[in-house]
């Protein structure tokens, strides 16, 4: 069988502290696989600069100048992890047979890449890297992250448990991904929708090699909400169910009030009226808010704004 051309795609946002080590380790893995004739010598390592404010892009350019195995994609500005990853994948799609996406901070064990490629040769178009343990994460991160995967599944989104964005995708799977035109792209949810044969490779997630997490709590919550609302309309359904329930309760209340009226005891009840006004008011506002979120999404989708713009691509010719 002909050896596949592998492109590693790594989104980078202010990663100057980790890039020297990351590039060294990835190059070692790639050269090993080229030497053992597992992948073709045309394989490349592509760093996507997501509008970094530090020296990340200068370092990527230098890596490219020193060694043609490295390439760089520079986005026009910061667009966030998901869009940066997508930009990288779509840019290299035409040049390769398979891509593996991973984080710049070496939290994803680079040793799993070879196992992923083996699965590709066994006929898989998508291979998910799944964390076998979260020992290195703080209790808080582990608790929220695992709870989130469960919540997502309960909401009907088919995402792979404990899988982030460390995955192999074949060119065919990438073509499939391109056919999803949505602007609110949540890769973890969309990739399983592509279908084709897939498998999982387990690895132990490590600690961030250097630098800080680019996902503070605020971004994490926004990302979680983005995931739910772009994959599931269950929250809207829940509002409908809640509204129906409250309506049923109000019928009971109506009957109760009429009965009280005929018994001649209607002056009491100030407390219950006050509570229901607040309660219903709150529920209405909450419901409007959730519906508004979806309308906002529809609004953004109808504008069809580009998910990313590429400033420069340092490929083999440049
Ligand atoms: N990242 C990015 N754009 C952003 C934020 C993050 O490209 O706006 C990249 C970052 O450089 C890293 C990956 O996304 O390669 C994951 O980020 P990080 O490691 O900070 O997240 P965590 O592992 O803490 O969830
Ligand atoms: Mg990380």
Short mmCIF file of C-alpha atoms and ligand atoms in Angstrom, two decimals:
data_model
loop_
_atom_site.label_atom_id
_atom_site.label_comp_id
_atom_site.label_asym_id
_atom_site.label_seq_id
_atom_site.Cartn_x
_atom_site.Cartn_y
_atom_site.Cartn_z
CA UNK A 1 0.00 0.00 0.00
CA UNK A 2 1.21 3.50 -0.77
CA UNK A 3 2.36 5.48 2.23
CA UNK A 4 0.01 8.24 3.26
CA UNK A 5 1.00 11.89 3.52
CA UNK A 6 0.33 13.08 7.05
CA UNK A 7 -0.15 16.72 8.06
CA UNK A 8 -0.17 17.60 11.75
CA UNK A 9 -2.26 20.70 12.44
CA UNK A 10 -1.61 22.68 15.62
CA UNK A 11 -3.53 25.86 16.53
CA UNK A 12 -1.33 28.28 18.48
CA UNK A 13 -2.38 31.32 20.45
CA UNK A 14 0.45 33.03 22.35
CA UNK A 15 2.43 29.81 22.57
CA UNK A 16 6.01 31.14 22.34
CA UNK A 17 6.92 29.31 25.55
CA UNK A 18 5.98 25.86 24.29
CA UNK A 19 6.77 26.08 20.57
CA UNK A 20 10.48 25.13 20.71
CA UNK A 21 9.77 21.95 22.67
CA UNK A 22 6.57 21.11 20.80
CA UNK A 23 8.23 21.48 17.41
CA UNK A 24 11.18 19.38 18.52
CA UNK A 25 9.01 16.52 19.79
CA UNK A 26 6.67 16.56 16.81
CA UNK A 27 9.56 16.57 14.37
CA UNK A 28 11.10 13.59 16.16
CA UNK A 29 7.81 11.67 15.93
CA UNK A 30 7.37 12.56 12.28
CA UNK A 31 10.94 11.73 11.27
CA UNK A 32 10.60 8.40 13.08
CA UNK A 33 7.49 7.56 11.12
CA UNK A 34 9.05 8.65 7.84
CA UNK A 35 12.13 6.53 8.58
CA UNK A 36 10.02 3.47 9.36
CA UNK A 37 8.19 4.09 6.07
CA UNK A 38 4.83 4.50 7.76
CA UNK A 39 4.15 7.89 6.18
CA UNK A 40 5.50 9.63 3.09
CA UNK A 41 8.45 12.06 3.25
CA UNK A 42 6.08 14.79 2.03
CA UNK A 43 4.42 14.83 5.48
CA UNK A 44 4.39 18.19 7.25
CA UNK A 45 3.82 19.87 10.61
CA UNK A 46 1.57 22.92 10.26
CA UNK A 47 1.28 25.55 12.99
CA UNK A 48 -1.74 27.83 12.76
CA UNK A 49 -1.13 31.22 14.31
CA UNK A 50 -4.44 32.41 15.73
CA UNK A 51 -3.65 36.11 15.95
CA UNK A 52 -1.04 35.72 18.71
CA UNK A 53 0.22 38.87 20.38
CA UNK A 54 3.62 37.44 21.25
CA UNK A 55 6.43 36.10 19.04
CA UNK A 56 4.57 32.95 18.00
CA UNK A 57 4.40 33.83 14.30
CA UNK A 58 8.06 34.90 14.12
CA UNK A 59 8.99 31.55 15.66
CA UNK A 60 6.81 29.62 13.22
CA UNK A 61 8.37 31.49 10.28
CA UNK A 62 11.82 30.69 11.61
CA UNK A 63 10.98 27.00 12.00
CA UNK A 64 9.73 26.97 8.40
CA UNK A 65 12.88 28.69 7.17
CA UNK A 66 15.13 26.20 8.99
CA UNK A 67 13.31 22.99 8.16
CA UNK A 68 10.84 22.40 5.30
CA UNK A 69 8.93 19.88 7.44
CA UNK A 70 7.40 22.87 9.21
CA UNK A 71 4.75 25.04 7.66
CA UNK A 72 2.77 27.96 9.00
CA UNK A 73 -0.69 29.38 8.47
CA UNK A 74 -1.31 32.88 9.76
CA UNK A 75 -4.89 33.98 10.37
CA UNK A 76 -5.88 37.58 9.85
CA UNK A 77 -6.76 37.89 13.56
CA UNK A 78 -7.69 35.86 16.64
CA UNK A 79 -10.71 33.67 15.83
CA UNK A 80 -10.59 31.14 18.67
CA UNK A 81 -9.40 27.57 18.90
CA UNK A 82 -12.15 25.91 16.85
CA UNK A 83 -11.89 28.30 13.92
CA UNK A 84 -8.09 28.23 13.97
CA UNK A 85 -8.16 24.46 13.82
CA UNK A 86 -10.70 24.48 11.03
CA UNK A 87 -8.66 27.03 9.10
CA UNK A 88 -5.60 24.79 9.35
CA UNK A 89 -7.47 21.67 8.31
CA UNK A 90 -9.12 23.34 5.33
CA UNK A 91 -5.86 24.92 4.18
CA UNK A 92 -3.89 21.67 4.12
CA UNK A 93 -6.70 19.39 2.95
CA UNK A 94 -5.68 19.44 -0.69
CA UNK A 95 -2.06 18.47 0.02
CA UNK A 96 -2.44 15.44 2.27
CA UNK A 97 -4.16 12.11 2.81
CA UNK A 98 -4.58 12.40 6.55
CA UNK A 99 -4.45 15.11 9.20
CA UNK A 100 -3.97 14.83 12.94
CA UNK A 101 -4.99 17.86 15.00
CA UNK A 102 -3.50 18.49 18.43
CA UNK A 103 -2.87 21.26 20.96
CA UNK A 104 0.36 23.20 21.03
CA UNK A 105 0.98 22.62 24.73
CA UNK A 106 1.89 18.90 24.48
CA UNK A 107 -1.05 17.90 26.69
CA UNK A 108 -2.02 15.40 24.03
CA UNK A 109 0.48 12.55 24.09
CA UNK A 110 2.33 12.71 20.76
CA UNK A 111 3.03 8.98 21.08
CA UNK A 112 -0.59 8.28 20.11
CA UNK A 113 -0.15 9.67 16.60
CA UNK A 114 1.36 6.46 15.29
CA UNK A 115 -1.49 4.39 16.72
CA UNK A 116 -3.93 6.73 14.99
CA UNK A 117 -2.18 6.30 11.66
CA UNK A 118 -2.30 2.51 12.12
CA UNK A 119 -6.07 2.75 12.53
CA UNK A 120 -6.23 4.76 9.31
CA UNK A 121 -4.47 1.95 7.46
CA UNK A 122 -7.05 -0.41 8.98
CA UNK A 123 -9.71 1.59 7.15
CA UNK A 124 -10.83 4.30 9.57
CA UNK A 125 -11.55 7.81 8.30
CA UNK A 126 -11.79 9.36 11.75
CA UNK A 127 -9.78 8.32 14.81
CA UNK A 128 -10.62 9.99 18.13
CA UNK A 129 -7.94 10.51 20.73
CA UNK A 130 -9.63 9.76 24.06
CA UNK A 131 -8.17 10.61 27.46
CA UNK A 132 -7.86 7.48 29.52
CA UNK A 133 -7.17 9.38 32.74
CA UNK A 134 -7.52 12.92 33.96
CA UNK A 135 -5.12 12.64 36.89
CA UNK A 136 -3.25 15.77 35.91
CA UNK A 137 -6.35 17.97 35.71
CA UNK A 138 -7.55 19.77 38.80
CA UNK A 139 -10.61 18.30 40.51
CA UNK A 140 -12.63 21.28 39.34
CA UNK A 141 -11.64 20.89 35.67
CA UNK A 142 -12.23 17.16 35.75
CA UNK A 143 -15.60 17.49 37.46
CA UNK A 144 -16.90 20.21 35.14
CA UNK A 145 -15.50 18.59 32.00
CA UNK A 146 -16.87 15.13 32.68
CA UNK A 147 -20.21 16.54 33.82
CA UNK A 148 -20.32 18.49 30.60
CA UNK A 149 -19.87 15.43 28.38
CA UNK A 150 -22.73 13.75 30.23
CA UNK A 151 -24.94 16.82 29.91
CA UNK A 152 -24.22 17.03 26.19
CA UNK A 153 -25.20 13.42 25.68
CA UNK A 154 -28.38 13.95 27.70
CA UNK A 155 -29.16 16.87 25.40
CA UNK A 156 -28.97 14.52 22.45
CA UNK A 157 -25.61 15.61 21.05
CA UNK A 158 -23.55 12.64 19.97
CA UNK A 159 -20.10 13.58 21.26
CA UNK A 160 -17.33 11.18 22.19
CA UNK A 161 -16.73 10.98 25.95
CA UNK A 162 -13.44 12.53 27.07
CA UNK A 163 -12.37 13.32 23.54
CA UNK A 164 -11.25 16.88 22.84
CA UNK A 165 -9.75 17.95 19.53
CA UNK A 166 -6.96 15.41 19.27
CA UNK A 167 -8.06 13.39 16.27
CA UNK A 168 -7.08 11.97 12.94
CA UNK A 169 -9.20 12.79 9.92
CA UNK A 170 -8.75 11.48 6.41
CA UNK A 171 -9.11 13.73 3.43
CA UNK A 172 -12.49 12.16 2.71
CA UNK A 173 -13.67 13.03 6.23
CA UNK A 174 -12.39 16.60 5.77
CA UNK A 175 -14.35 16.92 2.53
CA UNK A 176 -17.35 15.77 4.55
CA UNK A 177 -16.62 18.38 7.20
CA UNK A 178 -16.45 21.08 4.57
CA UNK A 179 -19.99 20.23 3.51
CA UNK A 180 -21.24 21.49 6.90
CA UNK A 181 -21.55 25.20 6.19
CA UNK A 182 -22.52 26.35 9.68
CA UNK A 183 -20.86 29.43 11.09
CA UNK A 184 -21.16 28.27 14.73
CA UNK A 185 -18.84 25.34 14.22
CA UNK A 186 -18.44 23.02 17.20
CA UNK A 187 -16.05 20.42 15.83
CA UNK A 188 -16.47 17.83 18.56
CA UNK A 189 -20.16 17.64 17.80
CA UNK A 190 -20.00 17.90 14.03
CA UNK A 191 -17.24 15.37 13.33
CA UNK A 192 -19.32 12.37 14.59
CA UNK A 193 -22.10 13.51 12.24
CA UNK A 194 -19.83 12.97 9.23
CA UNK A 195 -20.06 9.23 9.71
CA UNK A 196 -17.61 6.84 7.99
CA UNK A 197 -15.70 4.22 9.92
CA UNK A 198 -14.17 5.57 13.11
CA UNK A 199 -12.24 4.27 16.09
CA UNK A 200 -10.66 5.51 19.30
CA UNK A 201 -7.11 5.61 20.58
CA UNK A 202 -6.58 6.04 24.32
CA UNK A 203 -3.86 8.21 25.80
CA UNK A 204 -3.02 9.80 29.14
CA UNK A 205 -3.48 13.55 29.13
CA UNK A 206 -0.44 15.36 30.44
CA UNK A 207 0.01 18.65 32.16
CA UNK A 208 0.48 21.78 30.09
CA UNK A 209 4.17 21.85 29.22
CA UNK A 210 4.62 25.60 29.79
CA UNK A 211 2.64 28.80 29.75
CA UNK A 212 -0.92 29.24 30.92
CA UNK A 213 -4.19 27.73 29.75
CA UNK A 214 -5.82 29.88 27.10
CA UNK A 215 -9.18 28.71 28.40
CA UNK A 216 -10.10 30.59 31.56
CA UNK A 217 -13.41 29.72 33.23
CA UNK A 218 -15.28 32.40 31.31
CA UNK A 219 -14.15 31.02 27.93
CA UNK A 220 -14.85 27.47 29.12
CA UNK A 221 -18.43 28.32 30.02
CA UNK A 222 -18.94 30.17 26.74
CA UNK A 223 -17.54 27.17 24.87
CA UNK A 224 -19.83 24.78 26.75
CA UNK A 225 -22.89 26.88 26.01
CA UNK A 226 -21.83 27.24 22.37
CA UNK A 227 -21.62 23.46 22.15
CA UNK A 228 -25.06 22.87 23.60
CA UNK A 229 -26.87 25.49 21.56
CA UNK A 230 -25.20 24.63 18.29
CA UNK A 231 -25.98 20.94 18.57
CA UNK A 232 -29.27 20.70 20.36
CA UNK A 233 -32.64 22.43 20.42
CA UNK A 234 -33.60 20.59 23.59
CA UNK A 235 -33.47 23.74 25.77
CA UNK A 236 -36.27 25.20 23.64
CA UNK A 237 -38.24 21.96 23.97
CA UNK A 238 -37.73 22.13 27.73
CA UNK A 239 -39.26 25.60 27.78
CA UNK A 240 -42.31 24.28 25.96
CA UNK A 241 -42.64 21.45 28.46
CA UNK A 242 -42.18 23.85 31.37
CA UNK A 243 -44.79 26.21 29.94
CA UNK A 244 -47.26 23.35 29.57
CA UNK A 245 -46.68 22.22 33.14
CA UNK A 246 -47.18 25.72 34.50
CA UNK A 247 -50.33 26.06 32.44
CA UNK A 248 -51.69 22.85 33.96
CA UNK A 249 -50.86 24.12 37.44
CA UNK A 250 -52.65 27.38 36.66
CA UNK A 251 -55.84 25.48 35.76
CA UNK A 252 -55.72 23.79 39.14
CA UNK A 253 -55.21 27.22 40.71
CA UNK A 254 -58.20 28.58 38.79
CA UNK A 255 -60.49 25.85 40.07
CA UNK A 256 -59.11 26.42 43.55
CA UNK A 257 -59.78 30.18 43.34
CA UNK A 258 -63.36 29.70 42.13
CA UNK A 259 -64.03 27.28 44.96
CA UNK A 260 -62.53 29.77 47.45
CA UNK A 261 -64.67 32.54 45.95
CA UNK A 262 -67.90 30.63 46.53
CA UNK A 263 -66.79 29.81 50.05
CA UNK A 264 -66.46 33.57 50.59
CA UNK A 265 -62.79 33.59 51.52
CA UNK A 266 -61.08 35.64 48.79
CA UNK A 267 -59.18 38.27 50.74
CA UNK A 268 -56.39 35.95 51.70
CA UNK A 269 -53.80 34.89 49.16
CA UNK A 270 -51.67 38.01 48.84
CA UNK A 271 -48.60 35.95 49.56
CA UNK A 272 -49.30 33.34 46.95
CA UNK A 273 -50.03 35.99 44.30
CA UNK A 274 -46.80 37.76 45.04
CA UNK A 275 -44.84 34.54 44.78
CA UNK A 276 -46.44 33.47 41.54
CA UNK A 277 -45.84 36.86 39.92
CA UNK A 278 -42.16 36.64 40.70
CA UNK A 279 -41.90 33.02 39.81
CA UNK A 280 -43.73 33.31 36.49
CA UNK A 281 -41.92 36.55 35.68
CA UNK A 282 -38.59 34.87 36.23
CA UNK A 283 -39.52 31.88 34.13
CA UNK A 284 -40.72 34.10 31.31
CA UNK A 285 -37.49 36.05 31.28
CA UNK A 286 -35.42 32.89 31.37
CA UNK A 287 -37.43 31.37 28.55
CA UNK A 288 -37.17 34.50 26.45
CA UNK A 289 -33.44 34.51 27.05
CA UNK A 290 -32.97 30.95 25.85
CA UNK A 291 -35.14 31.52 22.80
CA UNK A 292 -33.19 34.70 22.17
CA UNK A 293 -29.96 32.73 22.19
CA UNK A 294 -31.20 30.58 19.36
CA UNK A 295 -32.53 33.56 17.43
CA UNK A 296 -29.11 35.13 17.82
CA UNK A 297 -27.57 32.00 16.35
CA UNK A 298 -29.97 32.06 13.42
CA UNK A 299 -29.05 35.70 12.89
CA UNK A 300 -25.34 34.91 12.77
CA UNK A 301 -25.88 31.92 10.49
CA UNK A 302 -27.91 33.95 7.99
CA UNK A 303 -25.06 36.43 7.68
CA UNK A 304 -22.75 33.62 6.54
CA UNK A 305 -19.68 35.47 7.71
CA UNK A 306 -16.40 33.70 7.01
CA UNK A 307 -15.14 31.65 9.95
CA UNK A 308 -11.56 32.70 9.28
CA UNK A 309 -9.43 34.61 6.80
CA UNK A 310 -5.92 33.50 5.99
CA UNK A 311 -3.25 36.12 5.90
CA UNK A 312 -0.27 33.95 4.89
CA UNK A 313 0.44 30.30 4.19
CA UNK A 314 4.08 29.29 4.41
CA UNK A 315 3.94 26.13 2.30
CA UNK A 316 6.60 24.29 0.30
CA UNK A 317 6.77 27.07 -2.32
CA UNK A 318 7.19 29.98 0.11
N1 LIG B 1 -5.92 28.33 21.10
C1 LIG B 1 -6.13 29.04 19.91
N2 LIG B 1 -6.88 30.20 19.97
C2 LIG B 1 -7.44 30.68 21.13
C3 LIG B 1 -7.23 29.92 22.32
C4 LIG B 1 -6.48 28.77 22.27
O1 LIG B 1 -5.68 28.64 18.85
O2 LIG B 1 -8.09 31.72 21.08
C5 LIG B 1 -5.11 27.09 21.06
C6 LIG B 1 -3.95 27.04 22.05
O3 LIG B 1 -2.81 27.65 21.54
C7 LIG B 1 -3.77 25.54 22.23
C8 LIG B 1 -5.18 24.99 22.06
O4 LIG B 1 -5.93 26.02 21.41
O5 LIG B 1 -2.95 24.97 21.24
C9 LIG B 1 -5.81 24.62 23.38
O6 LIG B 1 -5.71 25.68 24.31
P1 LIG B 1 -5.28 25.46 25.83
O7 LIG B 1 -4.20 24.44 25.92
O8 LIG B 1 -4.97 26.80 26.41
O9 LIG B 1 -6.63 24.90 26.45
P2 LIG B 1 -6.81 23.82 27.64
O10 LIG B 1 -5.91 22.67 27.31
O11 LIG B 1 -6.42 24.51 28.88
O12 LIG B 1 -8.25 23.45 27.57
MG1 LIG B 2 -3.99 22.74 26.95
#
